[in-house]
Short mmCIF file of C-alpha atoms in Angstrom, two decimals:
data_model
loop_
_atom_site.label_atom_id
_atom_site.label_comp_id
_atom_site.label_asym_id
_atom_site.label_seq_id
_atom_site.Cartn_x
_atom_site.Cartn_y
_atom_site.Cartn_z
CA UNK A 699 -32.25 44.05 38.33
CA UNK A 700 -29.24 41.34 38.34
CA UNK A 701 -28.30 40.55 34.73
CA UNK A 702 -29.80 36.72 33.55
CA UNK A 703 -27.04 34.00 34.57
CA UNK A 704 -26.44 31.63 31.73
CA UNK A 705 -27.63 28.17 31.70
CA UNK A 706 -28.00 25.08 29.59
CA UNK A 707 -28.31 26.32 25.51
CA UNK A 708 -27.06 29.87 26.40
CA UNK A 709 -23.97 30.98 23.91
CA UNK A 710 -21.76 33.40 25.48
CA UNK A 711 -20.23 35.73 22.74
CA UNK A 712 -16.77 37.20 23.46
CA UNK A 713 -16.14 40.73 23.42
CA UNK A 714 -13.43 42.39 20.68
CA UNK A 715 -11.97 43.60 23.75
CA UNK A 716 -11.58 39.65 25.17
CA UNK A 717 -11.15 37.96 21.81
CA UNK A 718 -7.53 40.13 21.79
CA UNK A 719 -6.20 38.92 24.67
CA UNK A 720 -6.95 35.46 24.07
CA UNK A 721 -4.51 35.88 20.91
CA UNK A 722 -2.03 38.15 22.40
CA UNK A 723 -2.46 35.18 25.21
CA UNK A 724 -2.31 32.12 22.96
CA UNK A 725 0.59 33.80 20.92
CA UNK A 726 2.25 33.61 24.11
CA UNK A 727 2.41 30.23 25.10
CA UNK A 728 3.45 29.82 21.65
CA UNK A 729 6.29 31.55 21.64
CA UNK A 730 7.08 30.15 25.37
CA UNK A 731 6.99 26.56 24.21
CA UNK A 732 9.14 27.55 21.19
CA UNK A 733 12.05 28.86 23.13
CA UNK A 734 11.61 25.98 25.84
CA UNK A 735 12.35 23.27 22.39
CA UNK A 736 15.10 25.58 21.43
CA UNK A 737 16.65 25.76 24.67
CA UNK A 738 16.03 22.07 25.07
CA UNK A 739 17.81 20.83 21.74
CA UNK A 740 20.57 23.38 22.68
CA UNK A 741 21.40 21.89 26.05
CA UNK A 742 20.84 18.49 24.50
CA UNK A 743 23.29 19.53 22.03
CA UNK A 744 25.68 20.65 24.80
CA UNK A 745 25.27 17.76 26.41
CA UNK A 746 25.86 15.02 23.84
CA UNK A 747 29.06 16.74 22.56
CA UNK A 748 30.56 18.28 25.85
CA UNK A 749 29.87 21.63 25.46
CA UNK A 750 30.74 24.35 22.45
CA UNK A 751 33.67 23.84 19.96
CA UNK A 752 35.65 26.75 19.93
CA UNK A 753 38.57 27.98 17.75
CA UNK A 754 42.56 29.55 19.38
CA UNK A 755 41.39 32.30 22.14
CA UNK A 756 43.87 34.76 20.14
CA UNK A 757 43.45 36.02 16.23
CA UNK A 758 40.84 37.86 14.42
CA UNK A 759 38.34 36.21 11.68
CA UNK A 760 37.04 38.41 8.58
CA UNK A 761 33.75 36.69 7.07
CA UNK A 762 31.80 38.30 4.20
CA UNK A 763 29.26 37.22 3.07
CA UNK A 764 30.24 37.37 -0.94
CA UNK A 765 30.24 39.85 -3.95
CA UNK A 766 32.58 42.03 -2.03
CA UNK A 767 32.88 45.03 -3.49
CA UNK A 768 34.02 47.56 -0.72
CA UNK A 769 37.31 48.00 -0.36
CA UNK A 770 37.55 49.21 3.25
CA UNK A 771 37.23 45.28 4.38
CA UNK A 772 40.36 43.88 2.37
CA UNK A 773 42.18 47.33 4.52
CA UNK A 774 40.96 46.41 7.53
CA UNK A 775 41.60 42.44 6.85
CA UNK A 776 45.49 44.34 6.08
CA UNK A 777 45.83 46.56 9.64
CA UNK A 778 44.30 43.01 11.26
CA UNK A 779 47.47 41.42 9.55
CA UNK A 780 49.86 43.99 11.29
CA UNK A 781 50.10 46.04 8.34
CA UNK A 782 51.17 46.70 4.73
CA UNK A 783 54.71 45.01 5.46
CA UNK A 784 52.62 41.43 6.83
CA UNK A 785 53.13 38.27 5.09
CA UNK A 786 49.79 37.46 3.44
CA UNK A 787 48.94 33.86 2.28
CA UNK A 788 45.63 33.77 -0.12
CA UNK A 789 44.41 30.22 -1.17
CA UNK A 790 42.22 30.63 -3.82
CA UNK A 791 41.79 26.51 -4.44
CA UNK A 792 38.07 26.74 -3.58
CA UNK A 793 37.67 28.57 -7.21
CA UNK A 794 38.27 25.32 -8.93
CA UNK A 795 41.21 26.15 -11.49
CA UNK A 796 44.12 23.53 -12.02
CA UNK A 797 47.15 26.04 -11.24
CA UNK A 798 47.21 29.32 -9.54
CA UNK A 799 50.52 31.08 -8.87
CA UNK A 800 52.30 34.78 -8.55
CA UNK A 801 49.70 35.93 -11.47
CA UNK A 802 46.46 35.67 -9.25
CA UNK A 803 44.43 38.52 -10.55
CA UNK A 804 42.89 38.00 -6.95
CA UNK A 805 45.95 39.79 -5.39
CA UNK A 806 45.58 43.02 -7.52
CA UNK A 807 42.88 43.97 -4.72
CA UNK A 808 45.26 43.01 -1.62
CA UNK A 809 47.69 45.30 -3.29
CA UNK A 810 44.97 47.62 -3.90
CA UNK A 811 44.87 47.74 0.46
CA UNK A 812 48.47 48.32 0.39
CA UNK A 813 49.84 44.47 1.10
CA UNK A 814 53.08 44.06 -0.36
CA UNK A 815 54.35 40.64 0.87
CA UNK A 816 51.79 38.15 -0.89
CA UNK A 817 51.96 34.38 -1.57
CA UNK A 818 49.28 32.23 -3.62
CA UNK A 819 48.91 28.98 -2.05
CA UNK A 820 46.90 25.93 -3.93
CA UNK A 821 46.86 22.21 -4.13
CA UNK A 822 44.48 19.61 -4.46
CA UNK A 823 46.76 16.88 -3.52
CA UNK A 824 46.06 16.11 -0.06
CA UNK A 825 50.02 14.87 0.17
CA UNK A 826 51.07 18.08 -1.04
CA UNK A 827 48.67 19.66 1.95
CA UNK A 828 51.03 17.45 4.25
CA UNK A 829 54.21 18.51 3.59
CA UNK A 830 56.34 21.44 5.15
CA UNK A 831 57.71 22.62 1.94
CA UNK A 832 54.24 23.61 0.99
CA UNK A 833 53.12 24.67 4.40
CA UNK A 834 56.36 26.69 5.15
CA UNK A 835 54.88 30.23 3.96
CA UNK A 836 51.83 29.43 6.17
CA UNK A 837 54.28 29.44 9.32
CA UNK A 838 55.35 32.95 8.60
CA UNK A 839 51.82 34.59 7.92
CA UNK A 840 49.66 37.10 9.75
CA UNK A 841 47.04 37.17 7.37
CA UNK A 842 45.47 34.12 5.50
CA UNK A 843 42.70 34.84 3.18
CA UNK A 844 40.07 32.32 1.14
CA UNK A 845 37.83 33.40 -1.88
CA UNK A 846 34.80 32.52 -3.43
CA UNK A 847 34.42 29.28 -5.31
CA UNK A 848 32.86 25.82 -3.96
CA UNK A 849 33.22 25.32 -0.34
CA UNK A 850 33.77 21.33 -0.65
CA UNK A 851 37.20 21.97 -3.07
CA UNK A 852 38.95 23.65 0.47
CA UNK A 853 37.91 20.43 2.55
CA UNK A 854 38.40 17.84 0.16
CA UNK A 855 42.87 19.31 0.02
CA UNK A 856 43.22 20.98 3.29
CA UNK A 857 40.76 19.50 6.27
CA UNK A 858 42.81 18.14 8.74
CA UNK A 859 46.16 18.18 7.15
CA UNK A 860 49.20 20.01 8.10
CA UNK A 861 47.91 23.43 6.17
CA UNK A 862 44.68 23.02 8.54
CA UNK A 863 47.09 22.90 12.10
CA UNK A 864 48.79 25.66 10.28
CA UNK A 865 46.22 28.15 9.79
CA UNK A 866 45.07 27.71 13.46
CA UNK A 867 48.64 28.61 14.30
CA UNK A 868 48.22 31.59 12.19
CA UNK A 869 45.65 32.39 14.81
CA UNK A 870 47.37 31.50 17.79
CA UNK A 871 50.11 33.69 16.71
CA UNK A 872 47.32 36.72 16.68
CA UNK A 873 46.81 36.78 13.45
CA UNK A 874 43.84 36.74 11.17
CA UNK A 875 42.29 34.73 9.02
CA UNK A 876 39.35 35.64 6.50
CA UNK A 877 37.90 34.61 3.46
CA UNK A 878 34.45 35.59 0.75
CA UNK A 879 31.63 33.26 -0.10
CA UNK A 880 32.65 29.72 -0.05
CA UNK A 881 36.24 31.91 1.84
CA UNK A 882 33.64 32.60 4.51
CA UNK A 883 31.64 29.37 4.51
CA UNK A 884 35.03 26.98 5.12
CA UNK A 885 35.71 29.27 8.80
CA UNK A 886 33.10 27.84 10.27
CA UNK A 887 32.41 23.84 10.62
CA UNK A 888 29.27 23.36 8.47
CA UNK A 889 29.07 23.65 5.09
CA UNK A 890 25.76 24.99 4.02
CA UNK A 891 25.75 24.93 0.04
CA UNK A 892 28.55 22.64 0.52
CA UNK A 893 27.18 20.05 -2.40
CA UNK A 894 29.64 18.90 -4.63
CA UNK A 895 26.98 18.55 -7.32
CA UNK A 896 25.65 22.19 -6.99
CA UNK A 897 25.75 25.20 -4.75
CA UNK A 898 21.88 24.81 -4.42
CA UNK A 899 21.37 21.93 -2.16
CA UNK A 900 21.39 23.40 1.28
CA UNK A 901 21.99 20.34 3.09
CA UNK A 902 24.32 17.61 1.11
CA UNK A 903 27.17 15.65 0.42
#
């Protein structure tokens, strides 16, 4: 006997079986129309501005994330450089101290990865940032290395000054440039954190 074919007032109860791949289904077309925005905004993006921004073709970048503690990273960062012998620059102006020189306690850990040609760099005078006395050890360096601090302090001296064309050159030349925290944050071109008020405003000034 043919089973009873639904009509007007009948409610038609889904199995388990059906109710699954609705979901599996639904979660789908979800995740379809997610990737569709994405991949929309991206080629809007790409678009609007011409296409990705990229850095010199040559040169090596060393981005941590912060806290480093392992010491294999500064070695490698060292080899990357060309070795113990390499002229290392390390700017350490994002920390937010008046004067750094030649007593860094930051370079104890370079010299802890066997560099042995090492140069403190800082100013917060974008003038100083322009001029080729200060730039000068920049022009010689294979490695170039930022540490932790406040993002904003690196911008506010060195974005787009002569230290800025220098460390791409640094990259051009094949060498490397890296940095920790706020060091890592300032490689790429948006500063999350960046605040000047605090470090816990994702998105400000």
């Amino acid at each position: 006997m043919a089973s009873p074919r639904p009509g007007v007032g009948c409610t038609i109860r889904p199995t388990k079986r059906e109710r699954k791949v609705s979901k599996i289904a639904h979660s789908s077309v979800w995740m379809v129309a997610v990737l569709g925005v994405c991949l929309s905004v991206t080629a809007s993006v790409s678009t609007q501005t011409g296409g990705p921004v990229v850095g010199p073709p040559r040169g090596a970048l060393v981005v941590v994330g912060g806290a480093m503690r392992d010491p294999a990273i500064l070695e490698r960062f060292v080899r990357l450089a060309g070795g113990p012998d390499s002229p290392i620059v390390v700017i350490p102006t994002a920390g937010g101290a008046e004067t750094y020189d030649q007593s860094y306690p930051g370079l104890q850990a370079f010299r802890d990865a066997g560099a042995t040609d090492l140069v403190v760099l800082h100013t917060t005078d974008r003038d100083v940032a322009d001029s080729e006395a200060f730039v000068s050890p920049l022009r010689r360096a294979r490695g170039v290395w930022f540490p932790g601090g406040r993002q904003w302090r690196l911008a506010d001296a060195y974005l787009d000054t002569e230290v800025h064309e220098a460390l791409r050159d640094v990259l051009r030349r094949g060498g490397v440039v890296g940095g920790s925290s706020a060091g890592a944050t300032i490689l790429g071109s948006y500063l999350a954190r960046g605040d000047s008020a605090t470090n816990t405003i994702m998105m400000g000034d």
